[in-house]
Tab-separated table of C-alpha atoms and ligand atoms in Angstrom:
chain	number	residue	atom	x	y	z
L	42	UNK	CA	-23.313	17.314	-14.039
L	43	UNK	CA	-20.459	15.826	-16.024
L	44	UNK	CA	-18.530	14.794	-12.983
L	45	UNK	CA	-19.746	13.081	-9.806
L	46	UNK	CA	-18.112	14.608	-6.719
L	47	UNK	CA	-15.470	12.498	-4.990
L	48	UNK	CA	-17.124	9.684	-2.966
L	49	UNK	CA	-14.709	10.205	-0.085
L	50	UNK	CA	-13.458	12.964	2.140
L	51	UNK	CA	-9.805	13.544	2.864
L	52	UNK	CA	-8.348	12.489	6.204
L	53	UNK	CA	-4.626	12.859	5.567
L	54	UNK	CA	-3.019	15.258	3.131
L	55	UNK	CA	0.386	15.265	1.483
L	56	UNK	CA	1.766	18.635	0.545
L	57	UNK	CA	2.700	19.173	-3.083
L	58	UNK	CA	4.996	21.956	-4.087
L	59	UNK	CA	4.630	24.487	-6.855
L	60	UNK	CA	8.034	25.227	-8.274
L	61	UNK	CA	8.961	28.239	-10.366
L	62	UNK	CA	9.509	27.961	-14.099
L	63	UNK	CA	13.211	28.815	-13.562
L	64	UNK	CA	13.588	26.004	-11.053
L	65	UNK	CA	11.935	23.543	-13.434
L	66	UNK	CA	14.158	24.738	-16.263
L	67	UNK	CA	17.237	23.947	-14.159
L	68	UNK	CA	15.887	20.575	-13.076
L	69	UNK	CA	15.128	19.675	-16.692
L	70	UNK	CA	18.635	20.575	-17.722
L	71	UNK	CA	20.097	18.417	-14.944
L	72	UNK	CA	17.746	15.581	-15.921
L	73	UNK	CA	18.853	15.612	-19.559
L	74	UNK	CA	15.242	16.536	-20.462
L	75	UNK	CA	14.122	13.132	-19.161
L	76	UNK	CA	11.195	13.438	-16.731
L	77	UNK	CA	12.024	10.030	-15.210
L	78	UNK	CA	15.053	11.798	-13.702
L	79	UNK	CA	13.114	14.626	-12.025
L	80	UNK	CA	12.713	14.214	-8.234
L	81	UNK	CA	9.041	13.762	-7.387
L	82	UNK	CA	9.018	16.566	-4.803
L	83	UNK	CA	9.486	19.032	-7.662
L	84	UNK	CA	6.389	17.771	-9.494
L	85	UNK	CA	3.019	19.402	-8.972
L	86	UNK	CA	0.722	16.831	-10.615
L	87	UNK	CA	2.391	13.464	-11.211
L	88	UNK	CA	0.656	11.476	-13.951
L	89	UNK	CA	3.612	9.206	-14.750
L	90	UNK	CA	1.736	6.028	-13.820
L	91	UNK	CA	-1.339	4.672	-12.059
L	92	UNK	CA	0.686	1.723	-10.736
L	93	UNK	CA	1.158	1.644	-6.971
L	94	UNK	CA	0.463	5.381	-6.764
L	95	UNK	CA	-3.103	5.176	-5.406
L	96	UNK	CA	-4.204	6.407	-1.990
L	97	UNK	CA	-5.160	3.726	0.534
L	98	UNK	CA	-8.305	4.161	2.600
L	99	UNK	CA	-8.588	4.484	6.384
L	100	UNK	CA	-9.744	0.842	6.392
L	101	UNK	CA	-6.610	-0.280	4.545
L	102	UNK	CA	-4.345	1.710	6.874
L	103	UNK	CA	-6.155	0.151	9.817
L	104	UNK	CA	-5.547	-3.235	8.158
L	105	UNK	CA	-1.804	-2.560	8.222
L	106	UNK	CA	-1.924	-2.476	12.015
L	107	UNK	CA	-3.416	-5.959	12.268
L	108	UNK	CA	-1.086	-7.492	9.671
L	109	UNK	CA	0.217	-10.837	10.929
L	110	UNK	CA	3.925	-11.058	10.173
L	111	UNK	CA	4.289	-14.782	10.833
L	112	UNK	CA	6.670	-16.380	8.360
L	113	UNK	CA	4.317	-19.279	7.618
L	114	UNK	CA	0.548	-19.577	7.865
L	115	UNK	CA	-0.070	-15.887	8.619
L	116	UNK	CA	-3.688	-14.890	9.429
L	117	UNK	CA	-3.316	-12.143	6.865
L	118	UNK	CA	-2.560	-14.708	4.177
L	119	UNK	CA	-5.768	-16.587	4.859
L	120	UNK	CA	-7.749	-13.355	4.698
L	121	UNK	CA	-6.007	-12.490	1.414
L	122	UNK	CA	-6.614	-15.968	0.015
L	123	UNK	CA	-10.289	-15.850	0.988
L	124	UNK	CA	-10.745	-12.467	-0.730
L	125	UNK	CA	-9.065	-13.611	-3.955
L	126	UNK	CA	-11.095	-16.843	-3.951
L	127	UNK	CA	-14.308	-14.938	-3.267
L	128	UNK	CA	-13.812	-12.546	-6.187
L	129	UNK	CA	-12.162	-14.830	-8.748
L	130	UNK	CA	-13.463	-18.267	-7.768
L	131	UNK	CA	-10.003	-19.784	-8.282
L	132	UNK	CA	-9.015	-22.101	-5.394
L	133	UNK	CA	-5.214	-22.045	-5.694
L	134	UNK	CA	-3.867	-18.610	-4.774
L	135	UNK	CA	-0.218	-17.553	-4.637
L	136	UNK	CA	0.773	-14.039	-3.521
L	137	UNK	CA	3.606	-12.222	-5.319
L	138	UNK	CA	5.029	-8.787	-4.645
L	139	UNK	CA	4.131	-7.487	-8.127
L	140	UNK	CA	2.270	-8.681	-11.194
L	141	UNK	CA	5.467	-9.321	-13.127
L	142	UNK	CA	6.602	-11.958	-10.629
L	143	UNK	CA	3.373	-13.853	-11.248
L	144	UNK	CA	4.245	-13.618	-14.954
L	145	UNK	CA	7.777	-14.816	-14.284
L	146	UNK	CA	6.531	-17.848	-12.298
L	147	UNK	CA	3.935	-18.769	-14.901
L	148	UNK	CA	5.926	-18.253	-18.078
L	149	UNK	CA	9.129	-19.830	-16.800
L	150	UNK	CA	6.975	-22.892	-16.054
L	151	UNK	CA	5.000	-23.161	-19.316
L	152	UNK	CA	7.160	-21.487	-22.008
L	153	UNK	CA	9.887	-22.953	-24.205
L	154	UNK	CA	11.398	-22.305	-27.602
L	155	UNK	CA	8.821	-22.805	-30.351
L	156	UNK	CA	5.860	-21.974	-28.081
L	157	UNK	CA	3.515	-19.023	-28.642
L	158	UNK	CA	1.497	-17.132	-26.043
L	159	UNK	CA	-1.513	-15.308	-27.497
L	160	UNK	CA	-3.046	-12.160	-25.974
L	161	UNK	CA	-5.424	-9.377	-26.951
L	162	UNK	CA	-2.309	-7.278	-26.275
L	163	UNK	CA	0.579	-8.320	-24.031
L	164	UNK	CA	1.447	-5.692	-21.458
L	165	UNK	CA	5.182	-4.906	-21.741
L	166	UNK	CA	6.258	-6.914	-18.652
L	167	UNK	CA	4.109	-9.813	-19.876
L	168	UNK	CA	5.765	-9.738	-23.281
L	169	UNK	CA	9.218	-9.488	-21.667
L	170	UNK	CA	8.545	-12.515	-19.458
L	171	UNK	CA	7.309	-14.566	-22.423
L	172	UNK	CA	10.291	-13.598	-24.562
L	173	UNK	CA	12.787	-14.146	-21.698
L	174	UNK	CA	11.597	-17.746	-21.718
L	175	UNK	CA	12.229	-18.073	-25.455
L	176	UNK	CA	8.595	-18.130	-26.511
L	177	UNK	CA	6.804	-15.804	-28.927
L	178	UNK	CA	4.285	-13.209	-27.643
L	179	UNK	CA	1.583	-12.819	-30.289
L	180	UNK	CA	-0.903	-9.925	-30.034
L	181	UNK	CA	-4.295	-10.407	-31.669
L	182	UNK	CA	-6.266	-7.235	-30.900
L	183	UNK	CA	-9.311	-6.279	-32.943
L	184	UNK	CA	-8.332	-4.022	-35.832
L	185	UNK	CA	-10.187	-1.044	-34.253
L	186	UNK	CA	-7.460	-1.006	-31.567
L	187	UNK	CA	-5.083	0.457	-34.161
L	188	UNK	CA	-7.342	3.399	-35.010
L	189	UNK	CA	-6.733	5.938	-32.223
L	190	UNK	CA	-9.451	8.436	-33.175
L	191	UNK	CA	-12.184	5.844	-33.630
L	192	UNK	CA	-14.522	6.426	-30.683
L	193	UNK	CA	-15.855	2.860	-30.561
L	194	UNK	CA	-16.461	0.718	-27.495
L	195	UNK	CA	-14.589	-2.518	-26.711
L	196	UNK	CA	-11.393	-1.614	-28.529
L	197	UNK	CA	-9.645	-3.847	-25.985
L	198	UNK	CA	-11.173	-6.990	-27.501
L	199	UNK	CA	-9.341	-9.901	-29.055
L	200	UNK	CA	-9.812	-10.784	-32.729
L	201	UNK	CA	-11.590	-14.128	-32.299
L	202	UNK	CA	-11.323	-15.143	-35.940
L	203	UNK	CA	-7.563	-14.807	-35.773
L	204	UNK	CA	-7.508	-16.616	-32.433
L	205	UNK	CA	-9.416	-19.516	-33.947
L	206	UNK	CA	-7.134	-19.645	-36.981
L	207	UNK	CA	-4.044	-19.704	-34.762
L	208	UNK	CA	-5.488	-22.370	-32.462
L	209	UNK	CA	-6.421	-24.493	-35.483
L	210	UNK	CA	-3.000	-24.207	-37.056
L	211	UNK	CA	-0.779	-24.389	-33.997
L	212	UNK	CA	-2.658	-25.614	-30.955
L	213	UNK	CA	0.068	-27.953	-29.692
L	214	UNK	CA	2.495	-25.052	-29.420
L	215	UNK	CA	0.141	-22.670	-27.639
L	216	UNK	CA	0.447	-23.305	-23.884
L	217	UNK	CA	-1.775	-20.336	-22.910
L	218	UNK	CA	-4.092	-17.613	-24.170
L	219	UNK	CA	-4.378	-14.472	-22.029
L	220	UNK	CA	-6.913	-11.663	-21.992
L	221	UNK	CA	-5.614	-8.409	-20.482
L	222	UNK	CA	-8.466	-6.454	-18.847
L	223	UNK	CA	-8.569	-3.585	-19.408
L	224	UNK	CA	-6.228	-3.752	-22.365
L	225	UNK	CA	-3.478	-1.553	-20.919
L	226	UNK	CA	-1.155	-1.341	-23.915
L	227	UNK	CA	-4.090	-0.570	-26.197
L	228	UNK	CA	-5.013	2.548	-24.188
L	229	UNK	CA	-6.756	0.979	-21.188
L	230	UNK	CA	-9.650	-0.005	-23.446
L	231	UNK	CA	-12.217	-2.419	-22.019
L	232	UNK	CA	-12.929	-5.961	-23.199
L	233	UNK	CA	-16.564	-7.037	-23.511
L	234	UNK	CA	-17.939	-10.073	-21.672
L	235	UNK	CA	-19.078	-11.375	-25.049
L	236	UNK	CA	-15.481	-11.328	-26.279
L	237	UNK	CA	-14.220	-13.020	-23.094
L	238	UNK	CA	-16.910	-15.683	-23.463
L	239	UNK	CA	-15.974	-16.217	-27.126
L	240	UNK	CA	-12.249	-16.518	-26.419
L	241	UNK	CA	-12.985	-18.891	-23.550
L	242	UNK	CA	-15.161	-21.108	-25.742
L	243	UNK	CA	-12.457	-21.364	-28.404
L	244	UNK	CA	-9.780	-22.164	-25.812
L	245	UNK	CA	-11.950	-24.921	-24.324
L	246	UNK	CA	-12.662	-26.330	-27.782
L	247	UNK	CA	-8.936	-26.592	-28.490
L	248	UNK	CA	-7.929	-27.595	-24.961
L	249	UNK	CA	-5.744	-24.539	-24.312
L	250	UNK	CA	-5.748	-22.839	-20.861
L	251	UNK	CA	-7.267	-19.349	-20.810
L	252	UNK	CA	-6.036	-16.800	-18.242
L	253	UNK	CA	-6.963	-13.226	-17.375
L	254	UNK	CA	-4.284	-10.580	-16.704
L	255	UNK	CA	-6.646	-8.778	-14.358
L	256	UNK	CA	-4.760	-5.673	-13.117
L	257	UNK	CA	-7.761	-3.475	-13.980
L	258	UNK	CA	-10.591	-6.013	-13.787
L	259	UNK	CA	-12.831	-3.724	-11.692
L	260	UNK	CA	-12.578	-0.843	-14.165
L	261	UNK	CA	-13.299	-3.337	-16.960
L	262	UNK	CA	-16.338	-4.699	-15.087
L	263	UNK	CA	-17.596	-1.147	-14.640
L	264	UNK	CA	-17.523	-0.622	-18.417
L	265	UNK	CA	-19.421	-3.910	-18.850
L	266	UNK	CA	-21.949	-2.758	-16.245
L	267	UNK	CA	-22.434	0.575	-18.008
L	268	UNK	CA	-22.318	-0.379	-21.658
L	269	UNK	CA	-22.897	-4.082	-22.308
L	270	UNK	CA	-26.483	-5.262	-22.720
L	271	UNK	CA	-27.774	-7.326	-19.816
L	272	UNK	CA	-25.378	-6.131	-17.091
L	273	UNK	CA	-27.030	-2.985	-15.707
L	274	UNK	CA	-28.868	-4.962	-13.023
L	275	UNK	CA	-25.788	-6.854	-11.844
L	276	UNK	CA	-23.341	-5.827	-9.146
L	277	UNK	CA	-19.658	-5.403	-9.983
L	278	UNK	CA	-18.667	-8.474	-7.980
L	279	UNK	CA	-21.271	-10.549	-9.853
L	280	UNK	CA	-19.860	-9.321	-13.158
L	281	UNK	CA	-16.320	-10.018	-11.950
L	282	UNK	CA	-17.252	-13.548	-10.873
L	283	UNK	CA	-18.784	-14.210	-14.276
L	284	UNK	CA	-15.706	-12.784	-16.013
L	285	UNK	CA	-13.372	-15.064	-14.036
L	286	UNK	CA	-15.685	-18.054	-14.448
L	287	UNK	CA	-14.817	-18.095	-18.145
L	288	UNK	CA	-11.100	-18.528	-17.367
L	289	UNK	CA	-8.817	-21.189	-15.931
L	290	UNK	CA	-6.761	-18.727	-13.932
L	291	UNK	CA	-5.610	-15.150	-13.565
L	292	UNK	CA	-2.784	-12.997	-12.325
L	293	UNK	CA	-2.969	-9.500	-10.968
L	294	UNK	CA	-0.800	-6.493	-10.330
L	295	UNK	CA	-2.678	-5.413	-7.202
L	296	UNK	CA	-0.999	-1.999	-7.579
L	297	UNK	CA	-3.832	-1.105	-9.924
L	298	UNK	CA	-7.426	-2.032	-9.030
L	299	UNK	CA	-6.689	-3.479	-5.574
L	300	UNK	CA	-5.685	0.050	-4.505
L	301	UNK	CA	-2.383	-0.850	-2.842
L	302	UNK	CA	1.136	0.450	-3.264
L	303	UNK	CA	2.659	-3.003	-3.684
L	304	UNK	CA	1.296	-6.502	-4.253
L	305	UNK	CA	0.023	-9.092	-6.676
L	306	UNK	CA	-1.030	-12.704	-7.047
L	307	UNK	CA	-1.599	-15.604	-9.364
L	308	UNK	CA	-4.630	-17.871	-8.958
L	309	UNK	CA	-5.959	-20.859	-10.875
L	310	UNK	CA	-8.088	-24.006	-10.986
L	311	UNK	CA	-5.387	-26.461	-12.016
L	312	UNK	CA	-3.738	-28.001	-8.962
L	313	UNK	CA	-0.954	-29.584	-11.031
L	314	UNK	CA	0.144	-26.236	-12.468
L	315	UNK	CA	-0.356	-24.513	-9.097
L	316	UNK	CA	1.978	-27.052	-7.463
L	317	UNK	CA	4.762	-26.284	-9.916
L	318	UNK	CA	4.882	-22.535	-9.249
L	319	UNK	CA	6.095	-22.406	-5.603
L	320	UNK	CA	9.397	-24.095	-6.440
L	321	UNK	CA	10.574	-20.946	-8.131
L	322	UNK	CA	8.538	-18.694	-5.826
L	323	UNK	CA	10.604	-19.819	-2.833
L	324	UNK	CA	13.761	-19.061	-4.768
L	325	UNK	CA	12.860	-15.517	-5.841
L	326	UNK	CA	10.074	-14.272	-3.501
L	327	UNK	CA	9.694	-16.300	-0.323
L	328	UNK	CA	7.384	-18.767	1.357
L	329	UNK	CA	4.060	-19.344	-0.452
L	330	UNK	CA	1.981	-17.694	2.289
L	331	UNK	CA	3.651	-14.305	1.839
L	332	UNK	CA	5.243	-14.266	-1.608
L	333	UNK	CA	7.570	-11.292	-1.190
L	334	UNK	CA	5.050	-9.221	0.762
L	335	UNK	CA	4.676	-8.303	4.421
L	336	UNK	CA	1.607	-9.639	6.211
L	337	UNK	CA	0.297	-6.087	6.395
L	338	UNK	CA	0.449	-5.772	2.604
L	339	UNK	CA	-1.719	-8.887	2.277
L	340	UNK	CA	-4.296	-7.256	4.586
L	341	UNK	CA	-4.328	-4.111	2.455
L	342	UNK	CA	-4.907	-6.126	-0.755
L	343	UNK	CA	-7.716	-8.147	0.856
L	344	UNK	CA	-9.504	-4.891	1.744
L	345	UNK	CA	-8.588	-2.991	-1.419
L	346	UNK	CA	-9.953	-5.681	-3.744
L	347	UNK	CA	-13.459	-4.957	-2.441
L	348	UNK	CA	-13.042	-1.162	-2.287
L	349	UNK	CA	-11.945	-1.212	-5.918
L	350	UNK	CA	-15.318	-2.747	-6.876
L	351	UNK	CA	-17.543	-0.205	-5.099
L	352	UNK	CA	-19.854	1.347	-7.709
L	353	UNK	CA	-19.607	4.914	-6.307
L	354	UNK	CA	-15.833	4.658	-6.521
L	355	UNK	CA	-15.810	3.215	-10.052
L	356	UNK	CA	-18.288	5.781	-11.311
L	357	UNK	CA	-16.118	8.577	-9.939
L	358	UNK	CA	-12.897	6.923	-11.114
L	359	UNK	CA	-13.919	6.445	-14.735
L	360	UNK	CA	-15.699	9.828	-14.840
L	361	UNK	CA	-12.588	11.620	-13.576
L	362	UNK	CA	-10.462	10.112	-16.335
L	363	UNK	CA	-13.128	10.859	-18.925
L	364	UNK	CA	-13.507	14.421	-17.610
L	365	UNK	CA	-9.848	15.146	-18.289
L	366	UNK	CA	-10.140	13.577	-21.747
L	367	UNK	CA	-13.305	15.530	-22.589
L	368	UNK	CA	-11.774	18.844	-21.534
L	369	UNK	CA	-8.796	18.258	-23.820
L	370	UNK	CA	-10.953	17.015	-26.699
L	371	UNK	CA	-13.289	20.018	-26.367
L	372	UNK	CA	-10.228	22.283	-26.618
L	373	UNK	CA	-9.385	20.696	-29.977
L	374	UNK	CA	-6.536	18.509	-28.712
L	375	UNK	CA	-6.296	15.087	-30.361
L	376	UNK	CA	-6.473	12.231	-27.848
L	377	UNK	CA	-6.963	8.487	-28.171
L	378	UNK	CA	-10.693	7.763	-28.127
L	379	UNK	CA	-12.740	6.642	-26.396
L	380	UNK	CA	-11.042	7.481	-23.105
L	381	UNK	CA	-10.207	4.200	-21.351
L	382	UNK	CA	-10.221	3.353	-17.678
L	383	UNK	CA	-6.998	4.708	-16.231
L	384	UNK	CA	-5.364	7.265	-18.487
L	385	UNK	CA	-5.724	9.865	-21.202
L	386	UNK	CA	-3.388	9.517	-24.173
L	387	UNK	CA	-2.492	12.685	-26.105
L	388	UNK	CA	-1.645	12.264	-29.778
L	389	UNK	CA	1.800	13.902	-29.740
L	390	UNK	CA	2.152	13.642	-33.526
L	391	UNK	CA	-0.858	15.948	-33.880
L	392	UNK	CA	0.092	18.208	-30.939
L	393	UNK	CA	3.651	18.656	-32.227
L	394	UNK	CA	2.949	18.331	-35.943
L	395	UNK	CA	6.110	20.364	-36.613
L	396	UNK	CA	8.358	17.666	-35.065
L	397	UNK	CA	9.196	14.470	-36.944
L	398	UNK	CA	9.214	11.093	-35.127
L	399	UNK	CA	13.034	10.875	-35.026
L	400	UNK	CA	13.017	14.174	-33.124
L	401	UNK	CA	10.788	12.723	-30.389
L	402	UNK	CA	7.544	14.744	-30.450
L	403	UNK	CA	6.216	12.833	-27.427
L	404	UNK	CA	9.263	13.530	-25.283
L	405	UNK	CA	9.237	17.166	-26.408
L	406	UNK	CA	5.648	17.386	-25.178
L	407	UNK	CA	6.523	15.815	-21.788
L	408	UNK	CA	9.299	18.404	-21.449
L	409	UNK	CA	6.856	21.225	-22.213
L	410	UNK	CA	4.285	19.806	-19.753
L	411	UNK	CA	6.822	19.838	-16.971
L	412	UNK	CA	8.481	23.136	-17.885
L	413	UNK	CA	5.249	25.093	-18.262
L	414	UNK	CA	3.055	23.481	-15.608
L	415	UNK	CA	5.007	21.064	-13.347
L	416	UNK	CA	2.991	18.135	-14.720
L	417	UNK	CA	4.666	14.772	-15.370
L	418	UNK	CA	3.383	12.498	-18.123
L	419	UNK	CA	5.174	9.742	-19.980
L	420	UNK	CA	6.076	9.343	-23.632
L	421	UNK	CA	4.909	6.178	-25.356
L	422	UNK	CA	6.421	6.629	-28.762
L	423	UNK	CA	9.738	6.831	-30.569
L	424	UNK	CA	11.931	7.001	-27.455
L	425	UNK	CA	10.236	4.011	-25.804
L	426	UNK	CA	9.664	1.871	-28.883
L	427	UNK	CA	11.582	3.368	-31.817
L	428	UNK	CA	14.908	2.010	-33.033
L	429	UNK	CA	17.423	2.390	-35.821
L	430	UNK	CA	17.197	0.054	-38.783
L	431	UNK	CA	20.610	-1.692	-38.776
L	432	UNK	CA	20.610	-1.875	-42.588
L	433	UNK	CA	19.719	1.716	-43.454
L	434	UNK	CA	20.581	3.526	-40.192
L	435	UNK	CA	17.184	5.236	-40.428
L	436	UNK	CA	14.816	5.752	-37.473
L	437	UNK	CA	11.979	3.224	-37.370
L	438	UNK	CA	9.065	4.871	-35.572
L	439	UNK	CA	6.274	3.017	-33.785
L	440	UNK	CA	2.714	3.287	-35.092
L	441	UNK	CA	1.752	6.040	-32.631
L	442	UNK	CA	3.491	8.909	-30.811
L	443	UNK	CA	1.611	9.314	-27.537
L	444	UNK	CA	1.945	11.034	-24.207
L	445	UNK	CA	0.107	9.159	-21.471
L	446	UNK	CA	-1.435	10.976	-18.528
L	447	UNK	CA	-2.136	8.129	-16.090
L	448	UNK	CA	-4.410	9.083	-13.210
L	449	UNK	CA	-3.466	7.720	-9.765
L	450	UNK	CA	-6.491	6.350	-7.880
L	451	UNK	CA	-8.153	8.572	-5.233
L	452	UNK	CA	-5.158	10.931	-5.222
L	453	UNK	CA	-5.996	14.061	-7.190
L	454	UNK	CA	-9.203	16.068	-7.128
L	455	UNK	CA	-11.261	17.307	-10.036
L	456	UNK	CA	-9.642	20.708	-9.561
L	457	UNK	CA	-6.271	19.105	-10.311
L	458	UNK	CA	-7.713	17.637	-13.510
L	459	UNK	CA	-9.035	21.065	-14.485
L	460	UNK	CA	-5.592	22.527	-13.819
L	461	UNK	CA	-3.996	19.883	-16.065
L	462	UNK	CA	-6.525	20.401	-18.862
L	463	UNK	CA	-6.266	24.200	-18.731
L	464	UNK	CA	-2.455	24.123	-18.679
L	465	UNK	CA	-2.334	21.841	-21.704
L	466	UNK	CA	-4.943	23.932	-23.539
L	467	UNK	CA	-2.819	27.015	-22.893
L	468	UNK	CA	0.303	25.229	-24.188
L	469	UNK	CA	-1.584	24.112	-27.269
L	470	UNK	CA	-1.866	27.722	-28.439
L	471	UNK	CA	1.919	28.065	-28.414
L	472	UNK	CA	2.653	24.486	-29.406
L	473	UNK	CA	4.854	25.414	-32.341
L	474	UNK	CA	7.371	26.849	-29.866
L	475	UNK	CA	7.974	23.313	-28.529
L	476	UNK	CA	11.430	22.346	-29.736
L	477	UNK	CA	12.504	19.116	-31.434
L	478	UNK	CA	14.985	16.934	-29.530
L	479	UNK	CA	18.004	14.763	-30.146
L	480	UNK	CA	19.546	12.051	-27.995
L	481	UNK	CA	22.870	12.685	-26.291
L	482	UNK	CA	22.931	9.397	-24.376
L	483	UNK	CA	21.047	6.109	-24.657
L	484	UNK	CA	21.405	2.769	-22.889
L	485	UNK	CA	21.336	-0.393	-25.023
L	486	UNK	CA	18.023	-1.653	-23.539
L	487	UNK	CA	14.943	0.168	-22.162
L	488	UNK	CA	16.588	3.435	-23.117
L	489	UNK	CA	13.631	5.666	-22.200
L	490	UNK	CA	14.321	5.331	-18.460
L	491	UNK	CA	17.821	6.784	-18.569
L	492	UNK	CA	18.121	8.570	-21.934
L	493	UNK	CA	19.501	12.109	-22.043
L	494	UNK	CA	18.405	14.579	-24.702
L	495	UNK	CA	18.896	18.151	-25.826
L	496	UNK	CA	16.787	20.628	-27.741
L	497	UNK	CA	17.617	21.336	-31.366
L	498	UNK	CA	17.619	25.114	-31.562
D	830	PLP	C1	1.147	-3.296	-14.277
D	830	PLP	C2	0.781	-4.450	-15.095
D	830	PLP	C3	1.511	-5.641	-15.056
D	830	PLP	C4	2.776	-5.790	-14.257
D	830	PLP	O1	2.559	-5.621	-12.912
D	830	PLP	P1	3.654	-4.999	-11.910
D	830	PLP	O2	2.930	-5.005	-10.613
D	830	PLP	O3	3.991	-3.632	-12.406
D	830	PLP	O4	4.815	-5.913	-11.924
D	830	PLP	C5	1.061	-6.696	-15.833
D	830	PLP	N1	-0.001	-6.582	-16.618
D	830	PLP	C6	-0.731	-5.448	-16.682
D	830	PLP	C7	-1.921	-5.372	-17.565
D	830	PLP	C8	-0.347	-4.344	-15.927
D	830	PLP	O5	-1.048	-3.212	-16.026
């Protein structure tokens, strides 16, 4: 059996609507061919993101009822703090309402002009928070990360030789090194414990703090459990505790592996640094025992952190993502390999090999996905990252043109994945009918959210 059956049964259902092709055609036209502008009730399978879109369990919903909404010293905070300490081992825990606020607190405290933050790959909000504080965000992934078809494990790793060279040359200007697990921007690829250990050792040697951006730590620990020598006999929480033991701190978007719709935290060993964060926290989030969340949200995170580490869940979770990837690959559709923990990435340059990067092959594919099948994916390519060269006026394309199908946690069944794979396989036969696009409107920053486009007939 390629796919383990869902390790849960369904207690509450949410109706999803199948629209007609005509209806979708009209909605696309109104949306300027931008799937961010399509109302979600007209989407059949929504694979826009895995962030905050997961289904909570009965236990988490029950937790909401016992949330303590006291402004200070809430019971729910202490439960939350105990759970984070138990899993990560870090004593100083600050809740935030999303991961990016943890990044804001940290980087506004430690960054300045001339400083460099090093990561395996900065997630986009991480990079933005570093750059907002005038520092440089330097990515040092292993070179395999740039080869999308290479089906090798641990493509999320950091290049330790380059890390060492940078630490040697510039240690005084490196306030932090961060390992993102799994490496989201590099396709949700896992990082090996060996690599984490190596990066940690180098950081210690040079006296630089080492943090984990741990949004998908449980999925990463599952990959370590399955594929890294010496970890088969360990539980996920044991692997997680070892992973965190190599670091000085971490921050988390709990909207991923803590299985909640909103939440996050930052946690660390260093009391001096921990004491500096709440000054800004109070300004932008609230009192340090709730950090922009309701007491009930803290309960849900405390429960979800453990549910996210259950082996039956992680086996099903990673198998479901891989199942979708395998079905597409078996149909001859180029995807980024190996399939990572939370999403399947279609190579839009290969799928739409008749459309050049400046005509947005990835967006054209997202339009076709919605028009033909009511599926929403997201382009990660020329619309998101491309720009015009100010000197030549020519389009500068990013390295890859991808469409990401991110799988929400515990939301869709295997039958939905089969539907997605079969729809895309069907579209692949007629792929040369997918039309190139041009922009009719773009905002000066983060244009992909609000851009409007039209088809070039
Ligand atoms: C989602 C994410 C963030 C940002 O978290 P938000 O909760 O969306 O603010 C940071 N890092 C990684 C790796 C993420 O996946």
